[in-house]
Tab-separated table of C-alpha atoms (C1' of nucleotides) in Angstrom:
chain	number	residue	atom	x	y	z
A	1	MET	CA	0.000	0.000	0.000
A	2	ARG	CA	3.041	2.218	0.333
A	3	PRO	CA	5.224	3.244	-2.587
A	4	ILE	CA	7.272	0.371	-3.972
A	5	SER	CA	10.537	1.320	-2.337
A	6	GLU	CA	11.973	3.982	-0.083
A	7	GLU	CA	14.578	5.280	-2.475
A	8	ASP	CA	11.859	6.090	-4.955
A	9	LEU	CA	12.275	9.809	-5.054
A	10	THR	CA	15.993	9.711	-5.614
A	11	THR	CA	17.595	11.035	-8.763
A	12	ARG	CA	18.163	7.481	-9.850
A	13	ALA	CA	14.420	6.791	-9.639
A	14	ARG	CA	13.624	9.985	-11.535
A	15	ILE	CA	15.918	8.908	-14.351
A	16	ARG	CA	14.344	5.451	-14.449
A	17	ASP	CA	10.828	6.895	-14.552
A	18	ALA	CA	11.763	9.277	-17.350
A	19	ALA	CA	13.306	6.393	-19.260
A	20	MET	CA	10.192	4.262	-18.819
A	21	ALA	CA	7.976	7.020	-20.161
A	22	LEU	CA	10.156	7.660	-23.204
A	23	PHE	CA	10.739	3.981	-23.923
A	24	ALA	CA	6.977	3.518	-23.812
A	25	GLU	CA	6.256	6.435	-26.136
A	26	GLN	CA	8.995	6.045	-28.714
A	27	GLY	CA	10.434	2.586	-28.229
A	28	VAL	CA	13.905	1.786	-26.940
A	29	LYS	CA	15.900	2.432	-30.101
A	30	ALA	CA	14.340	5.816	-30.821
A	31	THR	CA	14.910	6.995	-27.258
A	32	THR	CA	18.257	8.655	-26.624
A	33	ILE	CA	20.170	8.976	-23.412
A	34	ARG	CA	20.200	12.692	-24.072
A	35	GLY	CA	16.416	12.706	-24.216
A	36	ILE	CA	16.135	10.776	-20.989
A	37	ALA	CA	18.600	13.118	-19.297
A	38	GLU	CA	16.651	16.141	-20.450
A	39	ALA	CA	13.345	14.711	-19.249
A	40	ALA	CA	14.866	13.884	-15.866
A	41	LYS	CA	16.614	17.246	-15.738
A	42	VAL	CA	20.097	15.838	-15.341
A	43	SER	CA	23.131	15.582	-17.576
A	44	PRO	CA	23.598	12.675	-20.007
A	45	GLY	CA	26.730	11.706	-18.105
A	46	LEU	CA	24.758	11.130	-14.927
A	47	VAL	CA	22.448	8.701	-16.650
A	48	GLN	CA	25.465	6.639	-17.661
A	49	HIS	CA	26.934	6.982	-14.190
A	50	HIS	CA	23.859	5.417	-12.624
A	51	PHE	CA	22.995	2.716	-15.147
A	52	GLY	CA	26.160	2.222	-17.205
A	53	THR	CA	24.593	1.557	-20.584
A	54	LYS	CA	21.271	2.151	-22.251
A	55	GLU	CA	20.630	-1.583	-22.340
A	56	ALA	CA	21.204	-1.856	-18.593
A	57	LEU	CA	18.772	0.988	-18.074
A	58	ARG	CA	16.194	-0.866	-20.119
A	59	GLN	CA	16.706	-3.960	-17.983
A	60	ALA	CA	16.291	-1.874	-14.845
A	61	CYS	CA	12.942	-0.674	-16.209
A	62	ASP	CA	11.926	-4.259	-16.942
A	63	GLU	CA	12.785	-5.401	-13.460
A	64	TYR	CA	11.013	-2.464	-11.903
A	65	VAL	CA	7.792	-3.202	-13.777
A	66	LEU	CA	7.971	-6.878	-12.897
A	67	SER	CA	8.523	-6.226	-9.209
A	68	TYR	CA	5.720	-3.668	-9.235
A	69	LEU	CA	3.271	-6.115	-10.785
A	70	ARG	CA	4.208	-8.892	-8.389
A	71	GLU	CA	3.784	-6.524	-5.449
A	72	GLN	CA	0.363	-5.379	-6.613
A	73	VAL	CA	-0.780	-8.954	-7.176
A	74	THR	CA	0.398	-9.854	-3.691
A	75	VAL	CA	-1.224	-6.884	-2.020
A	76	GLY	CA	-4.360	-6.953	-4.148
A	77	VAL	CA	-5.180	-10.601	-4.770
A	78	THR	CA	-3.328	-12.550	-2.086
A	79	ASP	CA	-4.109	-10.088	0.691
A	80	HIS	CA	-7.655	-9.509	-0.594
A	81	ASN	CA	-7.454	-5.750	-1.026
A	82	LEU	CA	-8.952	-5.596	-4.531
A	83	ASP	CA	-12.019	-3.710	-3.327
A	84	LYS	CA	-10.246	-1.404	-0.864
A	85	PRO	CA	-10.508	2.224	-1.962
A	86	GLU	CA	-6.893	3.024	-1.023
A	87	PHE	CA	-5.642	0.119	-3.087
A	88	ILE	CA	-7.718	1.102	-6.096
A	89	GLU	CA	-6.703	4.722	-5.791
A	90	ASN	CA	-3.052	3.775	-5.502
A	91	VAL	CA	-3.216	1.543	-8.574
A	92	HIS	CA	-5.008	4.168	-10.644
A	93	ARG	CA	-2.322	6.670	-9.744
A	94	THR	CA	0.797	4.565	-10.201
A	95	ALA	CA	-0.066	1.905	-12.773
A	96	PRO	CA	-0.558	3.848	-16.038
A	97	PRO	CA	3.088	4.616	-16.867
A	98	LEU	CA	4.052	1.058	-16.027
A	99	MET	CA	1.267	-0.377	-18.170
A	100	LYS	CA	2.298	1.802	-21.084
A	101	TYR	CA	5.876	0.631	-20.721
A	102	LEU	CA	4.770	-2.983	-20.542
A	103	GLY	CA	2.679	-2.630	-23.673
A	104	ARG	CA	5.576	-1.230	-25.596
A	105	ALA	CA	8.034	-3.757	-24.191
A	106	LEU	CA	5.834	-6.583	-25.482
A	107	VAL	CA	6.319	-5.275	-29.007
A	108	ASP	CA	9.859	-3.956	-28.690
A	109	GLY	CA	10.893	-7.376	-27.508
A	110	SER	CA	12.098	-7.567	-23.929
A	111	PRO	CA	12.714	-10.971	-22.321
A	112	ALA	CA	10.899	-9.841	-19.179
A	113	ALA	CA	7.751	-8.888	-21.070
A	114	ALA	CA	7.763	-12.173	-22.948
A	115	ALA	CA	8.139	-14.099	-19.693
A	116	MET	CA	5.247	-12.186	-18.206
A	117	PHE	CA	3.052	-12.963	-21.207
A	118	ASP	CA	3.811	-16.661	-20.882
A	119	GLU	CA	3.127	-16.573	-17.168
A	120	LEU	CA	-0.242	-14.913	-17.729
A	121	VAL	CA	-1.147	-17.542	-20.309
A	122	SER	CA	-0.263	-20.334	-17.902
A	123	VAL	CA	-2.290	-18.877	-15.054
A	124	THR	CA	-5.257	-18.340	-17.355
A	125	GLU	CA	-4.951	-21.848	-18.766
A	126	GLU	CA	-5.064	-23.468	-15.335
A	127	HIS	CA	-8.067	-21.379	-14.474
A	128	LEU	CA	-9.886	-22.471	-17.637
A	129	ALA	CA	-8.940	-26.111	-17.206
A	130	ASP	CA	-10.291	-26.148	-13.668
A	131	ASP	CA	-13.628	-24.700	-14.700
A	132	ASP	CA	-14.099	-26.779	-17.821
A	133	ARG	CA	-12.777	-30.328	-17.997
A	134	SER	CA	-13.872	-30.917	-21.574
A	135	GLU	CA	-11.644	-31.578	-24.580
A	136	ALA	CA	-11.581	-27.886	-25.495
A	137	ASP	CA	-8.316	-26.251	-26.617
A	138	HIS	CA	-7.632	-24.506	-23.324
A	139	ARG	CA	-4.136	-23.516	-24.367
A	140	ALA	CA	-5.403	-21.614	-27.394
A	141	ARG	CA	-8.229	-20.037	-25.429
A	142	ALA	CA	-5.865	-18.864	-22.690
A	143	THR	CA	-3.415	-17.496	-25.240
A	144	VAL	CA	-6.063	-15.614	-27.180
A	145	LEU	CA	-7.693	-14.276	-24.027
A	146	THR	CA	-4.334	-13.012	-22.769
A	147	ALA	CA	-3.453	-11.454	-26.110
A	148	MET	CA	-6.832	-9.756	-26.340
A	149	LYS	CA	-6.621	-8.258	-22.861
A	150	LEU	CA	-3.043	-7.118	-23.342
A	151	GLY	CA	-3.932	-5.929	-26.825
A	152	ILE	CA	-5.969	-3.162	-25.264
A	153	THR	CA	-2.931	-2.133	-23.237
A	154	VAL	CA	-0.613	-2.251	-26.223
A	155	LEU	CA	-3.047	-0.263	-28.377
A	156	HIS	CA	-4.008	2.149	-25.597
A	157	GLU	CA	-3.190	5.155	-27.735
A	158	HIS	CA	-5.624	4.116	-30.454
A	159	VAL	CA	-8.229	3.012	-27.930
A	160	SER	CA	-8.051	6.380	-26.205
A	161	ARG	CA	-8.318	8.264	-29.475
A	162	ALA	CA	-11.295	6.216	-30.688
A	163	LEU	CA	-12.988	6.613	-27.314
A	164	GLY	CA	-12.305	10.323	-27.033
A	165	THR	CA	-11.154	9.601	-23.473
A	166	ASP	CA	-7.858	8.532	-21.999
A	167	LEU	CA	-7.955	4.798	-21.357
A	168	TYR	CA	-6.063	5.450	-18.130
A	169	ALA	CA	-8.531	7.979	-16.803
A	170	PRO	CA	-11.265	6.544	-14.545
A	171	GLN	CA	-14.040	7.084	-17.088
A	172	GLY	CA	-12.054	5.498	-19.910
A	173	ALA	CA	-11.068	2.468	-17.869
A	174	LEU	CA	-14.675	2.059	-16.825
A	175	ARG	CA	-16.074	2.163	-20.358
A	176	VAL	CA	-13.464	-0.303	-21.576
A	177	GLY	CA	-14.009	-2.598	-18.606
A	178	LYS	CA	-17.755	-2.675	-19.164
A	179	ALA	CA	-17.327	-3.252	-22.895
A	180	GLN	CA	-15.106	-6.212	-22.138
A	181	LEU	CA	-17.764	-7.603	-19.836
A	182	ASP	CA	-20.287	-7.248	-22.649
A	183	LEU	CA	-18.123	-8.777	-25.369
A	184	ILE	CA	-16.508	-11.755	-23.690
A	185	ARG	CA	-18.482	-14.770	-22.628
A	186	PRO	CA	-18.980	-14.417	-18.864
A	187	GLU	CA	-17.590	-17.846	-18.015
A	188	PHE	CA	-14.164	-16.847	-19.381
A	189	LEU	CA	-13.775	-13.625	-17.468
A	190	GLY	CA	-11.556	-13.749	-14.434
A	191	ARG	CA	-13.064	-12.459	-11.240
A	192	GLU	CA	-10.505	-9.646	-11.156
A	193	LEU	CA	-11.885	-7.964	-14.247
A	194	PHE	CA	-15.438	-8.438	-13.104
A	195	ASP	CA	-14.740	-6.931	-9.694
A	196	GLN	CA	-12.715	-4.147	-11.209
A	197	ALA	CA	-15.520	-3.101	-13.501
A	198	ARG	CA	-18.193	-3.456	-10.823
A	199	THR	CA	-16.243	-1.513	-8.225
A	200	GLY	CA	-15.280	1.129	-10.756
A	201	LEU	CA	-18.890	1.403	-11.823
A	202	GLU	CA	-20.107	1.951	-8.289
A	203	LYS	CA	-17.397	4.486	-7.641
A	204	VAL	CA	-17.985	6.602	-10.740
A	205	GLU	CA	-21.747	6.358	-10.539
A	206	GLY	CA	-21.541	7.501	-6.932
A	207	GLN	CA	-19.540	10.571	-7.879
A	208	ARG	CA	-22.234	12.355	-9.801
B	1	MET	CA	-6.984	-12.796	-57.436
B	2	ARG	CA	-3.725	-11.943	-59.171
B	3	PRO	CA	-0.736	-10.367	-57.505
B	4	ILE	CA	-1.386	-6.813	-56.429
B	5	SER	CA	0.469	-5.116	-59.255
B	6	GLU	CA	2.455	-6.006	-62.333
B	7	GLU	CA	5.713	-4.390	-61.304
B	8	ASP	CA	5.751	-6.557	-58.206
B	9	LEU	CA	8.838	-8.527	-58.942
B	10	THR	CA	10.961	-5.517	-59.752
B	11	THR	CA	13.936	-4.509	-57.666
B	12	ARG	CA	11.907	-1.675	-56.244
B	13	ALA	CA	9.301	-4.123	-54.977
B	14	ARG	CA	11.977	-6.370	-53.509
B	15	ILE	CA	13.393	-3.435	-51.566
B	16	ARG	CA	9.946	-2.475	-50.318
B	17	ASP	CA	9.198	-6.024	-49.206
B	18	ALA	CA	12.522	-6.272	-47.399
B	19	ALA	CA	11.819	-2.952	-45.695
B	20	MET	CA	8.369	-4.089	-44.619
B	21	ALA	CA	9.763	-7.246	-43.066
B	22	LEU	CA	12.506	-5.433	-41.172
B	23	PHE	CA	10.258	-2.568	-40.077
B	24	ALA	CA	7.842	-5.187	-38.754
B	25	GLU	CA	10.516	-7.118	-36.873
B	26	GLN	CA	12.594	-4.305	-35.425
B	27	GLY	CA	10.555	-1.152	-35.787
B	28	VAL	CA	11.350	1.756	-38.076
B	29	LYS	CA	14.022	3.430	-35.996
B	30	ALA	CA	16.030	0.286	-35.364
B	31	THR	CA	15.983	-0.646	-39.040
B	32	THR	CA	18.852	0.744	-41.100
B	33	ILE	CA	18.969	1.445	-44.788
B	34	ARG	CA	22.057	-0.712	-44.898
B	35	GLY	CA	20.104	-3.583	-43.356
B	36	ILE	CA	17.303	-3.209	-45.879
B	37	ALA	CA	19.803	-3.120	-48.730
B	38	GLU	CA	21.488	-6.266	-47.502
B	39	ALA	CA	18.159	-8.106	-47.148
B	40	ALA	CA	17.150	-7.056	-50.653
B	41	LYS	CA	20.623	-7.862	-51.986
B	42	VAL	CA	21.239	-4.412	-53.377
B	43	SER	CA	23.508	-1.516	-52.406
B	44	PRO	CA	22.429	1.087	-49.848
B	45	GLY	CA	22.669	3.730	-52.544
B	46	LEU	CA	20.027	2.007	-54.634
B	47	VAL	CA	17.552	2.096	-51.784
B	48	GLN	CA	17.976	5.849	-51.601
B	49	HIS	CA	17.756	6.133	-55.366
B	50	HIS	CA	14.351	4.464	-55.431
B	51	PHE	CA	12.743	5.952	-52.329
B	52	GLY	CA	14.760	9.049	-51.534
B	53	THR	CA	14.628	8.922	-47.762
B	54	LYS	CA	13.895	6.311	-45.124
B	55	GLU	CA	10.739	8.152	-44.167
B	56	ALA	CA	9.498	8.073	-47.749
B	57	LEU	CA	10.193	4.350	-47.836
B	58	ARG	CA	8.128	3.910	-44.698
B	59	GLN	CA	5.258	5.816	-46.307
B	60	ALA	CA	5.514	3.634	-49.387
B	61	CYS	CA	5.132	0.586	-47.136
B	62	ASP	CA	2.101	2.159	-45.477
B	63	GLU	CA	0.439	2.879	-48.781
B	64	TYR	CA	1.177	-0.566	-50.087
B	65	VAL	CA	-0.432	-2.243	-47.083
B	66	LEU	CA	-3.450	0.027	-47.313
B	67	SER	CA	-3.987	-0.621	-51.005
B	68	TYR	CA	-3.516	-4.337	-50.429
B	69	LEU	CA	-6.152	-4.420	-47.701
B	70	ARG	CA	-8.628	-2.428	-49.765
B	71	GLU	CA	-8.066	-4.742	-52.732
B	72	GLN	CA	-8.603	-7.862	-50.642
B	73	VAL	CA	-11.762	-6.430	-49.107
B	74	THR	CA	-13.057	-5.605	-52.564
B	75	VAL	CA	-12.231	-8.986	-54.045
B	76	GLY	CA	-13.204	-10.969	-50.961
B	77	VAL	CA	-16.213	-9.221	-49.467
B	78	THR	CA	-17.665	-7.084	-52.244
B	79	ASP	CA	-17.182	-9.718	-54.951
B	80	HIS	CA	-18.171	-12.567	-52.608
B	81	ASN	CA	-15.029	-14.648	-52.923
B	82	LEU	CA	-14.482	-15.255	-49.216
B	83	ASP	CA	-15.120	-18.966	-49.526
B	84	LYS	CA	-13.278	-19.497	-52.821
B	85	PRO	CA	-10.229	-21.726	-52.325
B	86	GLU	CA	-8.014	-19.645	-54.626
B	87	PHE	CA	-8.845	-16.507	-52.702
B	88	ILE	CA	-8.140	-18.152	-49.362
B	89	GLU	CA	-4.927	-19.670	-50.611
B	90	ASN	CA	-3.799	-16.343	-52.022
B	91	VAL	CA	-4.514	-14.532	-48.761
B	92	HIS	CA	-2.747	-17.136	-46.669
B	93	ARG	CA	0.300	-16.813	-48.897
B	94	THR	CA	0.515	-13.029	-49.219
B	95	ALA	CA	-1.073	-11.565	-46.096
B	96	PRO	CA	1.305	-12.553	-43.267
B	97	PRO	CA	4.146	-10.091	-43.930
B	98	LEU	CA	1.622	-7.312	-44.418
B	99	MET	CA	-0.199	-8.163	-41.203
B	100	LYS	CA	3.065	-8.203	-39.290
B	101	TYR	CA	3.951	-4.805	-40.692
B	102	LEU	CA	0.526	-3.454	-39.831
B	103	GLY	CA	0.792	-4.706	-36.268
B	104	ARG	CA	4.109	-3.003	-35.770
B	105	ALA	CA	2.971	0.181	-37.500
B	106	LEU	CA	0.082	0.475	-35.037
B	107	VAL	CA	2.600	0.682	-32.207
B	108	ASP	CA	5.395	2.512	-34.004
B	109	GLY	CA	2.907	5.216	-34.845
B	110	SER	CA	2.122	5.617	-38.525
B	111	PRO	CA	-0.725	7.880	-39.623
B	112	ALA	CA	-1.961	5.246	-42.058
B	113	ALA	CA	-2.237	2.585	-39.370
B	114	ALA	CA	-4.080	4.958	-37.067
B	115	ALA	CA	-6.521	5.845	-39.827
B	116	MET	CA	-7.127	2.195	-40.483
B	117	PHE	CA	-7.814	1.524	-36.825
B	118	ASP	CA	-10.361	4.325	-36.741
B	119	GLU	CA	-11.978	3.079	-39.916
B	120	LEU	CA	-12.308	-0.415	-38.487
B	121	VAL	CA	-13.890	0.970	-35.338
B	122	SER	CA	-16.428	2.932	-37.370
B	123	VAL	CA	-17.407	-0.034	-39.498
B	124	THR	CA	-17.755	-2.217	-36.422
B	125	GLU	CA	-19.780	0.434	-34.626
B	126	GLU	CA	-22.309	0.727	-37.446
B	127	HIS	CA	-22.614	-3.008	-37.519
B	128	LEU	CA	-23.294	-3.163	-33.779
B	129	ALA	CA	-25.726	-0.259	-33.868
B	130	ASP	CA	-27.746	-1.923	-36.627
B	131	ASP	CA	-28.045	-5.170	-34.735
B	132	ASP	CA	-28.777	-3.694	-31.335
B	133	ARG	CA	-30.717	-0.486	-31.009
B	134	SER	CA	-30.466	-0.334	-27.235
B	135	GLU	CA	-28.726	2.335	-25.167
B	136	ALA	CA	-25.534	0.283	-24.991
B	137	ASP	CA	-22.150	1.971	-25.435
B	138	HIS	CA	-21.608	0.828	-29.003
B	139	ARG	CA	-18.609	3.075	-29.465
B	140	ALA	CA	-16.747	1.495	-26.581
B	141	ARG	CA	-17.739	-2.000	-27.655
B	142	ALA	CA	-16.578	-1.404	-31.212
B	143	THR	CA	-13.306	0.079	-30.000
B	144	VAL	CA	-12.576	-2.760	-27.605
B	145	LEU	CA	-13.551	-5.391	-30.155
B	146	THR	CA	-11.245	-3.819	-32.725
B	147	ALA	CA	-8.386	-3.523	-30.267
B	148	MET	CA	-8.813	-7.118	-29.137
B	149	LYS	CA	-8.800	-8.495	-32.674
B	150	LEU	CA	-5.830	-6.389	-33.722
B	151	GLY	CA	-4.145	-7.185	-30.414
B	152	ILE	CA	-3.672	-10.734	-31.618
B	153	THR	CA	-1.987	-9.396	-34.746
B	154	VAL	CA	0.224	-7.017	-32.816
B	155	LEU	CA	1.220	-9.723	-30.332
B	156	HIS	CA	1.565	-12.438	-32.970
B	157	GLU	CA	5.055	-13.282	-31.839
B	158	HIS	CA	3.941	-14.014	-28.283
B	159	VAL	CA	0.804	-15.788	-29.466
B	160	SER	CA	2.865	-18.043	-31.723
B	161	ARG	CA	5.332	-18.821	-28.957
B	162	ALA	CA	2.597	-19.608	-26.421
B	163	LEU	CA	0.798	-21.770	-28.975
B	164	GLY	CA	3.899	-23.578	-30.141
B	165	THR	CA	2.689	-22.905	-33.679
B	166	ASP	CA	3.105	-19.970	-36.013
B	167	LEU	CA	-0.033	-17.851	-35.905
B	168	TYR	CA	0.316	-17.391	-39.661
B	169	ALA	CA	0.483	-21.070	-40.440
B	170	PRO	CA	-2.882	-22.684	-41.279
B	171	GLN	CA	-3.052	-24.689	-38.036
B	172	GLY	CA	-2.204	-21.676	-35.900
B	173	ALA	CA	-4.724	-19.403	-37.576
B	174	LEU	CA	-7.344	-22.109	-37.169
B	175	ARG	CA	-6.737	-22.630	-33.449
B	176	VAL	CA	-6.798	-18.890	-32.822
B	177	GLY	CA	-9.903	-18.427	-34.935
B	178	LYS	CA	-11.766	-21.145	-33.075
B	179	ALA	CA	-10.654	-19.802	-29.708
B	180	GLN	CA	-12.009	-16.384	-30.668
B	181	LEU	CA	-15.313	-17.983	-31.577
B	182	ASP	CA	-15.391	-19.634	-28.164
B	183	LEU	CA	-14.439	-16.558	-26.166
B	184	ILE	CA	-16.459	-13.781	-27.752
B	185	ARG	CA	-20.207	-13.638	-27.485
B	186	PRO	CA	-21.556	-14.879	-30.833
B	187	GLU	CA	-23.731	-11.860	-31.483
B	188	PHE	CA	-20.647	-9.601	-31.646
B	189	LEU	CA	-18.675	-11.648	-34.128
B	190	GLY	CA	-18.702	-10.430	-37.669
B	191	ARG	CA	-19.640	-12.983	-40.288
B	192	GLU	CA	-16.145	-12.768	-41.776
B	193	LEU	CA	-14.474	-14.269	-38.748
B	194	PHE	CA	-17.139	-16.931	-38.451
B	195	ASP	CA	-16.835	-17.927	-42.083
B	196	GLN	CA	-13.081	-17.802	-41.936
B	197	ALA	CA	-12.925	-20.176	-39.011
B	198	ARG	CA	-15.574	-22.503	-40.431
B	199	THR	CA	-13.950	-22.648	-43.869
B	200	GLY	CA	-10.510	-23.076	-42.351
B	201	LEU	CA	-11.823	-25.826	-40.158
B	202	GLU	CA	-13.314	-27.730	-43.055
B	203	LYS	CA	-10.140	-27.314	-45.067
B	204	VAL	CA	-7.746	-28.510	-42.395
B	205	GLU	CA	-10.001	-31.313	-41.225
B	206	GLY	CA	-10.274	-32.453	-44.831
B	207	GLN	CA	-6.497	-32.633	-45.224
B	208	ARG	CA	-5.862	-35.485	-42.871
C	1	DG	C1'	26.973	12.562	-7.061
C	2	DT	C1'	27.053	15.531	-10.780
C	3	DC	C1'	28.897	17.894	-14.564
C	4	DT	C1'	31.692	18.999	-19.100
C	5	DA	C1'	34.516	17.514	-22.780
C	6	DT	C1'	35.810	14.166	-25.961
C	7	DA	C1'	36.725	9.717	-28.415
C	8	DT	C1'	34.595	6.389	-31.274
C	9	DA	C1'	31.174	4.282	-33.916
C	10	DA	C1'	27.087	4.103	-36.747
C	11	DT	C1'	23.671	6.161	-39.736
C	12	DG	C1'	21.132	8.909	-43.249
C	13	DA	C1'	22.004	11.208	-47.210
C	14	DT	C1'	24.767	12.961	-51.304
C	15	DA	C1'	27.813	12.881	-55.452
C	16	DG	C1'	29.557	10.904	-59.179
C	17	DA	C1'	31.326	6.753	-61.994
C	18	DC	C1'	29.756	2.937	-64.819
D	1	DG	C1'	19.461	1.345	-62.846
D	2	DT	C1'	23.107	0.188	-59.984
D	3	DC	C1'	27.266	0.771	-57.604
D	4	DT	C1'	31.287	2.864	-54.585
D	5	DA	C1'	33.070	6.541	-51.957
D	6	DT	C1'	32.356	10.157	-48.862
D	7	DC	C1'	30.241	13.787	-45.863
D	8	DA	C1'	27.730	15.462	-42.061
D	9	DT	C1'	25.136	14.288	-38.207
D	10	DT	C1'	24.026	12.008	-34.214
D	11	DA	C1'	24.510	8.591	-30.612
D	12	DT	C1'	26.830	5.832	-27.048
D	13	DA	C1'	30.272	5.595	-23.989
D	14	DT	C1'	34.534	7.182	-21.507
D	15	DA	C1'	37.636	10.259	-18.823
D	16	DG	C1'	38.396	13.457	-15.752
D	17	DA	C1'	37.233	17.924	-13.154
D	18	DC	C1'	34.463	19.763	-9.320
DNA sequence: GTCTATATAATGATAGAC
DNA sequence: GTCTATCATTATATAGAC
């Protein structure tokens, strides 16, 4: 429920956050160390001092996103905080830049993103196999379901433009969540998504 | 039903095809003119001679994909050839590199890809609005449906790895198509996808 | 920790020969 | 149409001062 780590407001963290944002927007290759330095308001030399090479900086971003996701899953799912307002508020505030980075990393080709995709498929597959013991192609269903959900993250820019609302603003996330509920057969939706949409619905509806 | 254009086996076309493949794999920025030249087995100078600048080459790829898609829609949908074996065979042979390029272009940020996304959303939205005249958020549904379908294209590399089969091989496309049929509520599936999966099913089942 | 200055490499683009 | 040679720019990475 607290920020990921104590040293999070250090210069090092500022550089990493700036790098994540630029990597997400432009991709790794198109992002320069100079650009990162400028965004973080430091000199290019300091970026190298802290992370050595651009590739090492990219890996640091990967690891940060992975540890963030694991932490949120632990706090949210394992500790049953998914419906706690503080948890939801914290996720809505901190998750967007990390999600954007993840979406880009899946296309730019980072080992960490690929591993996370595979992990998500496996978790989904077990879930499907438990619910339905038929001969169905659970592997393909889990893969497609994962790709479809992450597809929205990867294409967030286009989704936001078509919606006229930022996907990562409360209203946008709500509309997309509800649309997913409408489009996907209910038996294949994880409880997380269902709860997320329901809780978000109650929250936004209550605000007006 | 014939190749897109007559000059398609020229050196110029070979360069464009090599560029499309590399742009799709690595993104525009990470792809060098030298790399394209090597893949097309020509000199770097010749690439510049034909397309002027790298940006102009990227635009040429965009336009080629767009004209290809429009042609296939015309021949397939408008002329009712969707179930013709020659049409299907031709698509399966020529579409994959173009789809891969399109998927990458959606993330790399090309105006043509963005326009195509918006167009797809609009077509889907009209389709949904015709079928269901309720107060539902058709815009959001159309957007999410489009993003989910294209998400599979954009994440084809991960989908193929998780499946253990190339998404753009007949078996892979079939498994993914069937999984989509299973996951998405039937009333939201366009007839194209349904027909595609059914025809593909019959074809593959008939081969063994 | 933070900066400036610089060495080194790679890339897009041009010019001109064949 | 096709190639080789070259220029100018830009990027990463290093070294050393403060």
